[in-house]
């Protein structure tokens, strides 16, 4: 078992001890007025999982305007930076590496987060989804279309967040350009009806992403920047695929060959897309030939399929989400062939230690202690 490719080091730009990545996951544990990561929850949570080759944090909003889920830890205030410093120190002390995911939810937010003001988006189109507010899930509303000045300000917000991430001690940043959030809203023709330089053509709809990438490069080396995409997302988070969806992501990923990024992070389809003629069902297999850099794949992988996708040459790294919730020692379980623990969906976003810090390692379980 020790020779499995998932557990071999990976050195291109990242210098990882293995290829098992902890995927970014919203857990809603920053239950304080400042959305600050805490010493009693976030620090031990990430420390427990430091045997991963790389940890990618939960999405961390780059501004007050960027928030759209309750109790998510931000990266735009001094107090938040100070909180994250404690996280990165403990992960590094345990020999781990950690990136922070930079996040703006755009129209997936709700006026409850903005003193009654509308969330922003590329166009004034309601995603007809739900936002997780302090009062529970609420229906989204029609957002405010962003002005050019607001777009430029958001570029600056991402740059400032990346600068804060460096100060907080992160090994790098991941741009959350996926899952129906702000960048994805610009990419998608059904959510972006702009007629200016940020809408219409594929080049225009991707312009905002590349402006942010160029801005972040000014404060952190590009080999410490990753970006996440979900090309065949459909019917979730307000996104509907169209004929230009896959060509848009092909354009983005080919253009990213001009950069020297840490990685691109792709998700396999979240839903069944075999009945959509212009969807791609096998994302890693489709996009691997288009990208020369490090490719990370995510969504639904287990140990066997994770090893297989790397062995077949379709990915370099595999990110695990729910398995990392219930198995803080996932790498050790993979290495030793230990049984994996199940997760409890009811505590994903419940706040507090339950379902967050109380999943034992294999050796901490009474029958194995």
mmCIF file of C-alpha atoms in Angstrom, residues 19-360:
data_model
loop_
_atom_site.group_PDB
_atom_site.id
_atom_site.type_symbol
_atom_site.label_atom_id
_atom_site.label_comp_id
_atom_site.label_asym_id
_atom_site.label_seq_id
_atom_site.Cartn_x
_atom_site.Cartn_y
_atom_site.Cartn_z
ATOM 1 C CA UNK A 19 -0.707 14.203 -3.519
ATOM 2 C CA UNK A 20 -3.685 14.077 -1.153
ATOM 3 C CA UNK A 21 -5.247 17.537 -0.886
ATOM 4 C CA UNK A 22 -7.842 18.704 1.618
ATOM 5 C CA UNK A 23 -10.473 20.432 -0.500
ATOM 6 C CA UNK A 24 -11.923 23.822 0.468
ATOM 7 C CA UNK A 25 -15.164 23.391 2.408
ATOM 8 C CA UNK A 26 -17.499 25.936 3.951
ATOM 9 C CA UNK A 27 -18.047 24.933 7.599
ATOM 10 C CA UNK A 28 -19.558 28.118 9.115
ATOM 11 C CA UNK A 29 -17.522 28.102 12.333
ATOM 12 C CA UNK A 30 -16.512 31.784 12.542
ATOM 13 C CA UNK A 31 -19.418 32.479 14.868
ATOM 14 C CA UNK A 32 -18.371 35.959 15.950
ATOM 15 C CA UNK A 33 -19.162 39.502 14.858
ATOM 16 C CA UNK A 34 -15.886 39.923 12.995
ATOM 17 C CA UNK A 35 -15.971 36.661 11.004
ATOM 18 C CA UNK A 36 -12.596 35.858 12.587
ATOM 19 C CA UNK A 37 -11.055 32.358 12.563
ATOM 20 C CA UNK A 38 -10.727 31.227 16.172
ATOM 21 C CA UNK A 39 -8.068 29.540 18.256
ATOM 22 C CA UNK A 40 -10.494 27.040 19.764
ATOM 23 C CA UNK A 41 -12.084 25.872 16.489
ATOM 24 C CA UNK A 42 -10.204 26.723 13.281
ATOM 25 C CA UNK A 43 -6.709 26.174 14.662
ATOM 26 C CA UNK A 44 -7.213 22.580 15.871
ATOM 27 C CA UNK A 45 -9.426 21.715 12.872
ATOM 28 C CA UNK A 46 -6.715 22.486 10.335
ATOM 29 C CA UNK A 47 -3.917 21.237 12.577
ATOM 30 C CA UNK A 48 -5.628 17.827 12.809
ATOM 31 C CA UNK A 49 -5.446 17.541 9.020
ATOM 32 C CA UNK A 50 -1.863 18.722 8.488
ATOM 33 C CA UNK A 51 -0.690 15.350 7.131
ATOM 34 C CA UNK A 52 -2.392 16.267 3.841
ATOM 35 C CA UNK A 53 0.022 17.158 1.079
ATOM 36 C CA UNK A 54 -1.829 20.470 0.889
ATOM 37 C CA UNK A 55 -4.726 22.002 2.791
ATOM 38 C CA UNK A 56 -6.970 24.488 0.984
ATOM 39 C CA UNK A 57 -9.046 26.442 3.470
ATOM 40 C CA UNK A 58 -12.722 27.132 3.338
ATOM 41 C CA UNK A 59 -13.682 30.013 1.081
ATOM 42 C CA UNK A 60 -12.622 33.244 2.777
ATOM 43 C CA UNK A 61 -14.402 36.421 1.698
ATOM 44 C CA UNK A 62 -12.187 39.189 0.349
ATOM 45 C CA UNK A 63 -14.470 42.010 1.548
ATOM 46 C CA UNK A 64 -17.666 42.596 3.480
ATOM 47 C CA UNK A 65 -19.496 42.738 0.172
ATOM 48 C CA UNK A 66 -18.132 39.322 -0.821
ATOM 49 C CA UNK A 67 -19.831 37.365 1.972
ATOM 50 C CA UNK A 68 -22.859 35.214 1.303
ATOM 51 C CA UNK A 69 -22.887 32.453 3.905
ATOM 52 C CA UNK A 70 -23.251 32.718 7.656
ATOM 53 C CA UNK A 71 -20.169 32.560 9.927
ATOM 54 C CA UNK A 72 -17.487 32.262 7.252
ATOM 55 C CA UNK A 73 -14.007 33.493 8.144
ATOM 56 C CA UNK A 74 -12.797 36.437 6.060
ATOM 57 C CA UNK A 75 -9.361 37.714 5.027
ATOM 58 C CA UNK A 76 -9.970 41.473 4.766
ATOM 59 C CA UNK A 77 -9.426 42.774 8.332
ATOM 60 C CA UNK A 78 -6.436 42.839 10.663
ATOM 61 C CA UNK A 79 -8.305 40.690 13.187
ATOM 62 C CA UNK A 80 -9.005 38.055 10.565
ATOM 63 C CA UNK A 81 -5.363 38.055 9.471
ATOM 64 C CA UNK A 82 -4.258 37.639 13.085
ATOM 65 C CA UNK A 83 -6.651 34.706 13.481
ATOM 66 C CA UNK A 84 -5.375 33.000 10.348
ATOM 67 C CA UNK A 85 -1.760 33.486 11.522
ATOM 68 C CA UNK A 86 -2.449 31.061 14.360
ATOM 69 C CA UNK A 87 -3.847 28.530 11.905
ATOM 70 C CA UNK A 88 -0.894 28.664 9.509
ATOM 71 C CA UNK A 89 1.629 28.455 12.362
ATOM 72 C CA UNK A 90 0.113 25.269 13.749
ATOM 73 C CA UNK A 91 -0.177 23.656 10.312
ATOM 74 C CA UNK A 92 3.445 24.537 9.531
ATOM 75 C CA UNK A 93 4.612 23.288 12.921
ATOM 76 C CA UNK A 94 3.020 19.935 12.040
ATOM 77 C CA UNK A 95 4.864 19.878 8.708
ATOM 78 C CA UNK A 96 1.861 20.818 6.601
ATOM 79 C CA UNK A 97 1.223 23.298 3.791
ATOM 80 C CA UNK A 98 -1.843 25.480 3.500
ATOM 81 C CA UNK A 99 -3.396 27.746 0.855
ATOM 82 C CA UNK A 100 -6.340 30.048 1.505
ATOM 83 C CA UNK A 101 -9.255 30.152 -0.909
ATOM 84 C CA UNK A 102 -10.190 33.724 -1.867
ATOM 85 C CA UNK A 103 -13.946 34.109 -2.289
ATOM 86 C CA UNK A 104 -16.631 36.461 -3.519
ATOM 87 C CA UNK A 105 -20.094 34.936 -3.844
ATOM 88 C CA UNK A 106 -21.615 37.701 -5.985
ATOM 89 C CA UNK A 107 -25.338 37.205 -6.520
ATOM 90 C CA UNK A 108 -25.413 34.091 -4.307
ATOM 91 C CA UNK A 109 -25.516 36.456 -1.327
ATOM 92 C CA UNK A 110 -28.568 38.073 0.296
ATOM 93 C CA UNK A 111 -29.510 41.592 1.481
ATOM 94 C CA UNK A 112 -29.412 40.290 5.066
ATOM 95 C CA UNK A 113 -25.616 40.364 4.803
ATOM 96 C CA UNK A 114 -25.515 43.914 3.413
ATOM 97 C CA UNK A 115 -27.735 46.036 5.667
ATOM 98 C CA UNK A 116 -30.597 45.504 3.268
ATOM 99 C CA UNK A 117 -28.612 46.494 0.173
ATOM 100 C CA UNK A 118 -28.573 44.219 -2.857
ATOM 101 C CA UNK A 119 -25.707 41.831 -3.523
ATOM 102 C CA UNK A 120 -23.720 42.498 -6.687
ATOM 103 C CA UNK A 121 -23.253 40.488 -9.869
ATOM 104 C CA UNK A 122 -22.258 40.969 -13.499
ATOM 105 C CA UNK A 123 -25.953 41.441 -14.417
ATOM 106 C CA UNK A 124 -29.233 42.023 -12.582
ATOM 107 C CA UNK A 125 -30.397 38.416 -12.905
ATOM 108 C CA UNK A 126 -31.724 36.403 -9.975
ATOM 109 C CA UNK A 127 -29.980 33.015 -9.698
ATOM 110 C CA UNK A 128 -33.195 31.603 -8.209
ATOM 111 C CA UNK A 129 -31.199 29.746 -5.606
ATOM 112 C CA UNK A 130 -30.841 30.023 -1.823
ATOM 113 C CA UNK A 131 -28.422 31.870 0.434
ATOM 114 C CA UNK A 132 -27.455 30.572 3.877
ATOM 115 C CA UNK A 133 -28.221 33.549 6.125
ATOM 116 C CA UNK A 134 -28.123 33.989 9.918
ATOM 117 C CA UNK A 135 -31.840 33.140 9.857
ATOM 118 C CA UNK A 136 -31.391 30.014 7.759
ATOM 119 C CA UNK A 137 -31.683 29.475 4.021
ATOM 120 C CA UNK A 138 -33.488 32.257 2.162
ATOM 121 C CA UNK A 139 -34.355 32.698 -1.506
ATOM 122 C CA UNK A 140 -31.931 34.835 -3.453
ATOM 123 C CA UNK A 141 -33.001 38.182 -4.910
ATOM 124 C CA UNK A 142 -32.284 40.055 -8.116
ATOM 125 C CA UNK A 143 -28.794 41.534 -7.589
ATOM 126 C CA UNK A 144 -27.347 44.889 -8.610
ATOM 127 C CA UNK A 145 -25.289 44.864 -11.808
ATOM 128 C CA UNK A 146 -21.739 45.923 -11.024
ATOM 129 C CA UNK A 147 -20.462 49.217 -12.384
ATOM 130 C CA UNK A 148 -17.002 49.415 -13.913
ATOM 131 C CA UNK A 149 -15.799 51.163 -10.756
ATOM 132 C CA UNK A 150 -17.215 48.340 -8.620
ATOM 133 C CA UNK A 151 -15.435 45.772 -10.764
ATOM 134 C CA UNK A 152 -12.146 47.649 -10.377
ATOM 135 C CA UNK A 153 -12.714 47.887 -6.624
ATOM 136 C CA UNK A 154 -13.308 44.139 -6.467
ATOM 137 C CA UNK A 155 -10.041 43.526 -8.314
ATOM 138 C CA UNK A 156 -8.351 45.598 -5.610
ATOM 139 C CA UNK A 157 -10.188 43.629 -2.911
ATOM 140 C CA UNK A 158 -8.747 40.371 -4.219
ATOM 141 C CA UNK A 159 -5.280 41.907 -4.416
ATOM 142 C CA UNK A 160 -5.560 43.159 -0.844
ATOM 143 C CA UNK A 161 -6.813 39.760 0.336
ATOM 144 C CA UNK A 162 -3.838 38.053 -1.302
ATOM 145 C CA UNK A 163 -1.516 40.533 0.402
ATOM 146 C CA UNK A 164 -3.226 39.722 3.703
ATOM 147 C CA UNK A 165 -2.795 36.014 3.013
ATOM 148 C CA UNK A 166 0.953 36.505 2.674
ATOM 149 C CA UNK A 167 0.992 38.389 5.973
ATOM 150 C CA UNK A 168 -1.024 35.606 7.604
ATOM 151 C CA UNK A 169 1.623 33.058 6.608
ATOM 152 C CA UNK A 170 -0.207 31.098 3.931
ATOM 153 C CA UNK A 171 1.857 29.139 1.426
ATOM 154 C CA UNK A 172 -0.361 30.396 -1.383
ATOM 155 C CA UNK A 173 -3.887 31.353 -2.458
ATOM 156 C CA UNK A 174 -6.602 29.743 -4.522
ATOM 157 C CA UNK A 175 -8.945 31.980 -6.536
ATOM 158 C CA UNK A 176 -12.467 30.581 -6.118
ATOM 159 C CA UNK A 177 -13.621 30.964 -9.724
ATOM 160 C CA UNK A 178 -16.093 28.108 -9.476
ATOM 161 C CA UNK A 179 -19.464 26.837 -8.227
ATOM 162 C CA UNK A 180 -21.667 29.675 -9.378
ATOM 163 C CA UNK A 181 -19.878 32.431 -7.471
ATOM 164 C CA UNK A 182 -18.790 35.804 -8.819
ATOM 165 C CA UNK A 183 -16.184 34.748 -11.413
ATOM 166 C CA UNK A 184 -18.370 31.892 -12.610
ATOM 167 C CA UNK A 185 -21.233 34.384 -12.975
ATOM 168 C CA UNK A 186 -19.061 36.445 -15.324
ATOM 169 C CA UNK A 187 -18.029 33.349 -17.315
ATOM 170 C CA UNK A 188 -21.556 32.054 -17.871
ATOM 171 C CA UNK A 189 -23.733 33.434 -20.648
ATOM 172 C CA UNK A 190 -26.951 32.832 -18.707
ATOM 173 C CA UNK A 191 -25.773 34.992 -15.776
ATOM 174 C CA UNK A 192 -23.768 37.613 -17.703
ATOM 175 C CA UNK A 193 -25.791 39.771 -20.087
ATOM 176 C CA UNK A 194 -23.343 42.686 -20.104
ATOM 177 C CA UNK A 195 -22.667 44.593 -23.323
ATOM 178 C CA UNK A 196 -19.441 46.312 -22.203
ATOM 179 C CA UNK A 197 -15.891 44.947 -22.095
ATOM 180 C CA UNK A 198 -16.933 42.394 -19.454
ATOM 181 C CA UNK A 199 -19.686 40.726 -21.467
ATOM 182 C CA UNK A 200 -20.586 39.220 -24.815
ATOM 183 C CA UNK A 201 -17.501 37.424 -26.098
ATOM 184 C CA UNK A 202 -15.588 34.704 -24.278
ATOM 185 C CA UNK A 203 -12.604 37.038 -24.005
ATOM 186 C CA UNK A 204 -14.756 39.722 -22.399
ATOM 187 C CA UNK A 205 -16.538 37.382 -19.985
ATOM 188 C CA UNK A 206 -13.204 36.074 -18.712
ATOM 189 C CA UNK A 207 -11.545 39.498 -18.513
ATOM 190 C CA UNK A 208 -12.421 40.071 -14.843
ATOM 191 C CA UNK A 209 -10.775 36.795 -13.795
ATOM 192 C CA UNK A 210 -7.538 37.594 -15.607
ATOM 193 C CA UNK A 211 -7.492 41.144 -14.226
ATOM 194 C CA UNK A 212 -7.717 39.677 -10.729
ATOM 195 C CA UNK A 213 -5.000 37.144 -11.484
ATOM 196 C CA UNK A 214 -2.694 39.884 -12.770
ATOM 197 C CA UNK A 215 -3.386 41.972 -9.650
ATOM 198 C CA UNK A 216 -2.702 39.087 -7.270
ATOM 199 C CA UNK A 217 0.571 38.379 -9.102
ATOM 200 C CA UNK A 218 1.772 41.788 -7.933
ATOM 201 C CA UNK A 219 1.711 40.713 -4.277
ATOM 202 C CA UNK A 220 2.400 36.958 -4.390
ATOM 203 C CA UNK A 221 4.485 34.888 -6.843
ATOM 204 C CA UNK A 222 2.336 33.251 -9.500
ATOM 205 C CA UNK A 223 3.692 29.821 -8.599
ATOM 206 C CA UNK A 224 1.851 30.274 -5.287
ATOM 207 C CA UNK A 225 -1.502 30.961 -6.958
ATOM 208 C CA UNK A 226 -4.101 28.334 -7.793
ATOM 209 C CA UNK A 227 -7.530 28.679 -9.417
ATOM 210 C CA UNK A 228 -10.621 26.523 -9.129
ATOM 211 C CA UNK A 229 -13.142 25.842 -11.920
ATOM 212 C CA UNK A 230 -16.267 23.713 -12.338
ATOM 213 C CA UNK A 231 -16.761 23.517 -16.131
ATOM 214 C CA UNK A 232 -19.802 21.219 -16.256
ATOM 215 C CA UNK A 233 -21.747 22.718 -13.372
ATOM 216 C CA UNK A 234 -25.428 22.797 -14.321
ATOM 217 C CA UNK A 235 -28.634 23.260 -12.399
ATOM 218 C CA UNK A 236 -26.894 24.294 -9.179
ATOM 219 C CA UNK A 237 -25.822 27.625 -7.661
ATOM 220 C CA UNK A 238 -27.857 29.450 -10.310
ATOM 221 C CA UNK A 239 -25.737 28.179 -13.221
ATOM 222 C CA UNK A 240 -27.138 26.762 -16.445
ATOM 223 C CA UNK A 241 -24.781 25.488 -19.134
ATOM 224 C CA UNK A 242 -25.022 26.686 -22.723
ATOM 225 C CA UNK A 243 -23.155 26.007 -25.959
ATOM 226 C CA UNK A 244 -20.336 28.391 -25.018
ATOM 227 C CA UNK A 245 -19.748 27.046 -21.498
ATOM 228 C CA UNK A 246 -17.093 24.431 -22.283
ATOM 229 C CA UNK A 247 -15.380 26.588 -24.948
ATOM 230 C CA UNK A 248 -15.146 29.332 -22.307
ATOM 231 C CA UNK A 249 -13.331 27.052 -19.871
ATOM 232 C CA UNK A 250 -11.143 25.687 -22.665
ATOM 233 C CA UNK A 251 -10.133 29.266 -23.459
ATOM 234 C CA UNK A 252 -9.362 30.013 -19.790
ATOM 235 C CA UNK A 253 -7.334 26.894 -19.187
ATOM 236 C CA UNK A 254 -5.341 27.180 -22.412
ATOM 237 C CA UNK A 255 -4.569 30.821 -21.592
ATOM 238 C CA UNK A 256 -3.384 29.777 -18.123
ATOM 239 C CA UNK A 257 -0.539 27.931 -19.849
ATOM 240 C CA UNK A 258 0.995 31.399 -20.229
ATOM 241 C CA UNK A 259 1.291 31.567 -16.438
ATOM 242 C CA UNK A 260 3.301 29.484 -14.004
ATOM 243 C CA UNK A 261 0.556 28.772 -11.481
ATOM 244 C CA UNK A 262 0.713 26.424 -8.533
ATOM 245 C CA UNK A 263 -2.171 24.459 -10.049
ATOM 246 C CA UNK A 264 -5.593 24.549 -11.583
ATOM 247 C CA UNK A 265 -8.267 22.823 -9.498
ATOM 248 C CA UNK A 266 -11.082 21.245 -11.519
ATOM 249 C CA UNK A 267 -14.293 19.594 -10.354
ATOM 250 C CA UNK A 268 -15.960 16.652 -12.020
ATOM 251 C CA UNK A 269 -19.691 17.278 -12.629
ATOM 252 C CA UNK A 270 -21.754 17.654 -9.445
ATOM 253 C CA UNK A 271 -24.862 16.318 -11.195
ATOM 254 C CA UNK A 272 -25.704 13.994 -14.058
ATOM 255 C CA UNK A 273 -24.922 15.835 -17.301
ATOM 256 C CA UNK A 274 -25.053 12.994 -19.836
ATOM 257 C CA UNK A 275 -28.293 14.415 -21.263
ATOM 258 C CA UNK A 276 -26.681 17.806 -21.989
ATOM 259 C CA UNK A 277 -25.118 17.558 -25.469
ATOM 260 C CA UNK A 278 -22.513 20.285 -24.852
ATOM 261 C CA UNK A 279 -21.440 19.148 -21.366
ATOM 262 C CA UNK A 280 -18.216 17.273 -20.603
ATOM 263 C CA UNK A 281 -18.719 14.212 -18.417
ATOM 264 C CA UNK A 282 -15.050 13.422 -17.725
ATOM 265 C CA UNK A 283 -13.440 16.712 -16.772
ATOM 266 C CA UNK A 284 -9.902 15.571 -15.913
ATOM 267 C CA UNK A 285 -9.636 13.477 -19.061
ATOM 268 C CA UNK A 286 -10.930 16.331 -21.240
ATOM 269 C CA UNK A 287 -8.833 19.162 -19.829
ATOM 270 C CA UNK A 288 -5.563 17.353 -19.073
ATOM 271 C CA UNK A 289 -4.325 17.580 -22.693
ATOM 272 C CA UNK A 290 -5.081 21.314 -22.721
ATOM 273 C CA UNK A 291 -3.033 22.256 -19.669
ATOM 274 C CA UNK A 292 0.716 21.960 -19.209
ATOM 275 C CA UNK A 293 0.855 22.732 -15.493
ATOM 276 C CA UNK A 294 -0.274 20.962 -12.341
ATOM 277 C CA UNK A 295 -3.855 19.692 -12.504
ATOM 278 C CA UNK A 296 -5.820 18.966 -9.330
ATOM 279 C CA UNK A 297 -9.122 17.098 -9.605
ATOM 280 C CA UNK A 298 -12.003 16.955 -7.149
ATOM 281 C CA UNK A 299 -15.532 15.633 -6.557
ATOM 282 C CA UNK A 300 -16.457 12.096 -5.579
ATOM 283 C CA UNK A 301 -13.031 10.465 -5.528
ATOM 284 C CA UNK A 302 -12.119 7.668 -3.155
ATOM 285 C CA UNK A 303 -8.724 6.085 -2.589
ATOM 286 C CA UNK A 304 -8.932 3.735 -5.574
ATOM 287 C CA UNK A 305 -10.220 6.267 -8.086
ATOM 288 C CA UNK A 306 -7.791 8.889 -6.751
ATOM 289 C CA UNK A 307 -4.826 6.649 -7.431
ATOM 290 C CA UNK A 308 -6.268 5.677 -10.813
ATOM 291 C CA UNK A 309 -6.754 9.232 -12.127
ATOM 292 C CA UNK A 310 -3.106 10.019 -11.347
ATOM 293 C CA UNK A 311 -1.805 6.714 -12.717
ATOM 294 C CA UNK A 312 -3.669 7.317 -15.972
ATOM 295 C CA UNK A 313 -2.002 10.711 -16.285
ATOM 296 C CA UNK A 314 -5.209 12.751 -16.072
ATOM 297 C CA UNK A 315 -4.336 14.572 -12.834
ATOM 298 C CA UNK A 316 -1.370 15.256 -10.582
ATOM 299 C CA UNK A 317 -3.226 15.864 -7.304
ATOM 300 C CA UNK A 318 -6.590 14.768 -5.900
ATOM 301 C CA UNK A 319 -8.660 16.924 -3.521
ATOM 302 C CA UNK A 320 -10.945 15.265 -0.992
ATOM 303 C CA UNK A 321 -13.818 17.069 0.724
ATOM 304 C CA UNK A 322 -16.286 15.103 2.823
ATOM 305 C CA UNK A 323 -13.767 12.328 3.494
ATOM 306 C CA UNK A 324 -11.597 14.962 5.188
ATOM 307 C CA UNK A 325 -14.451 16.075 7.415
ATOM 308 C CA UNK A 326 -14.733 12.661 9.075
ATOM 309 C CA UNK A 327 -11.165 11.414 8.610
ATOM 310 C CA UNK A 328 -8.637 13.981 9.868
ATOM 311 C CA UNK A 329 -5.953 11.305 9.361
ATOM 312 C CA UNK A 330 -7.023 10.499 5.799
ATOM 313 C CA UNK A 331 -3.454 10.121 4.553
ATOM 314 C CA UNK A 332 -2.617 7.639 7.311
ATOM 315 C CA UNK A 333 -5.799 5.690 6.612
ATOM 316 C CA UNK A 334 -4.921 5.505 2.929
ATOM 317 C CA UNK A 335 -1.370 4.420 3.775
ATOM 318 C CA UNK A 336 -2.424 1.638 6.112
ATOM 319 C CA UNK A 337 -5.627 0.509 4.447
ATOM 320 C CA UNK A 338 -7.669 1.517 7.478
ATOM 321 C CA UNK A 339 -11.450 1.719 7.333
ATOM 322 C CA UNK A 340 -12.808 5.196 6.632
ATOM 323 C CA UNK A 341 -15.258 6.924 8.971
ATOM 324 C CA UNK A 342 -18.583 8.298 7.741
ATOM 325 C CA UNK A 343 -19.510 11.977 8.017
ATOM 326 C CA UNK A 344 -22.625 13.513 9.529
ATOM 327 C CA UNK A 345 -24.355 15.869 7.082
ATOM 328 C CA UNK A 346 -26.363 17.468 9.886
ATOM 329 C CA UNK A 347 -23.258 19.054 11.436
ATOM 330 C CA UNK A 348 -21.584 20.406 8.294
ATOM 331 C CA UNK A 349 -22.673 23.988 9.084
ATOM 332 C CA UNK A 350 -23.940 23.665 12.645
ATOM 333 C CA UNK A 351 -21.299 25.762 14.430
ATOM 334 C CA UNK A 352 -19.291 24.609 17.432
ATOM 335 C CA UNK A 353 -17.060 21.592 17.957
ATOM 336 C CA UNK A 354 -19.624 18.909 17.187
ATOM 337 C CA UNK A 355 -19.024 17.475 13.748
ATOM 338 C CA UNK A 356 -15.922 19.644 13.431
ATOM 339 C CA UNK A 357 -13.298 18.635 15.978
ATOM 340 C CA UNK A 358 -14.746 15.407 17.371
ATOM 341 C CA UNK A 359 -13.962 12.984 14.543
ATOM 342 C CA UNK A 360 -11.185 10.776 15.979
#
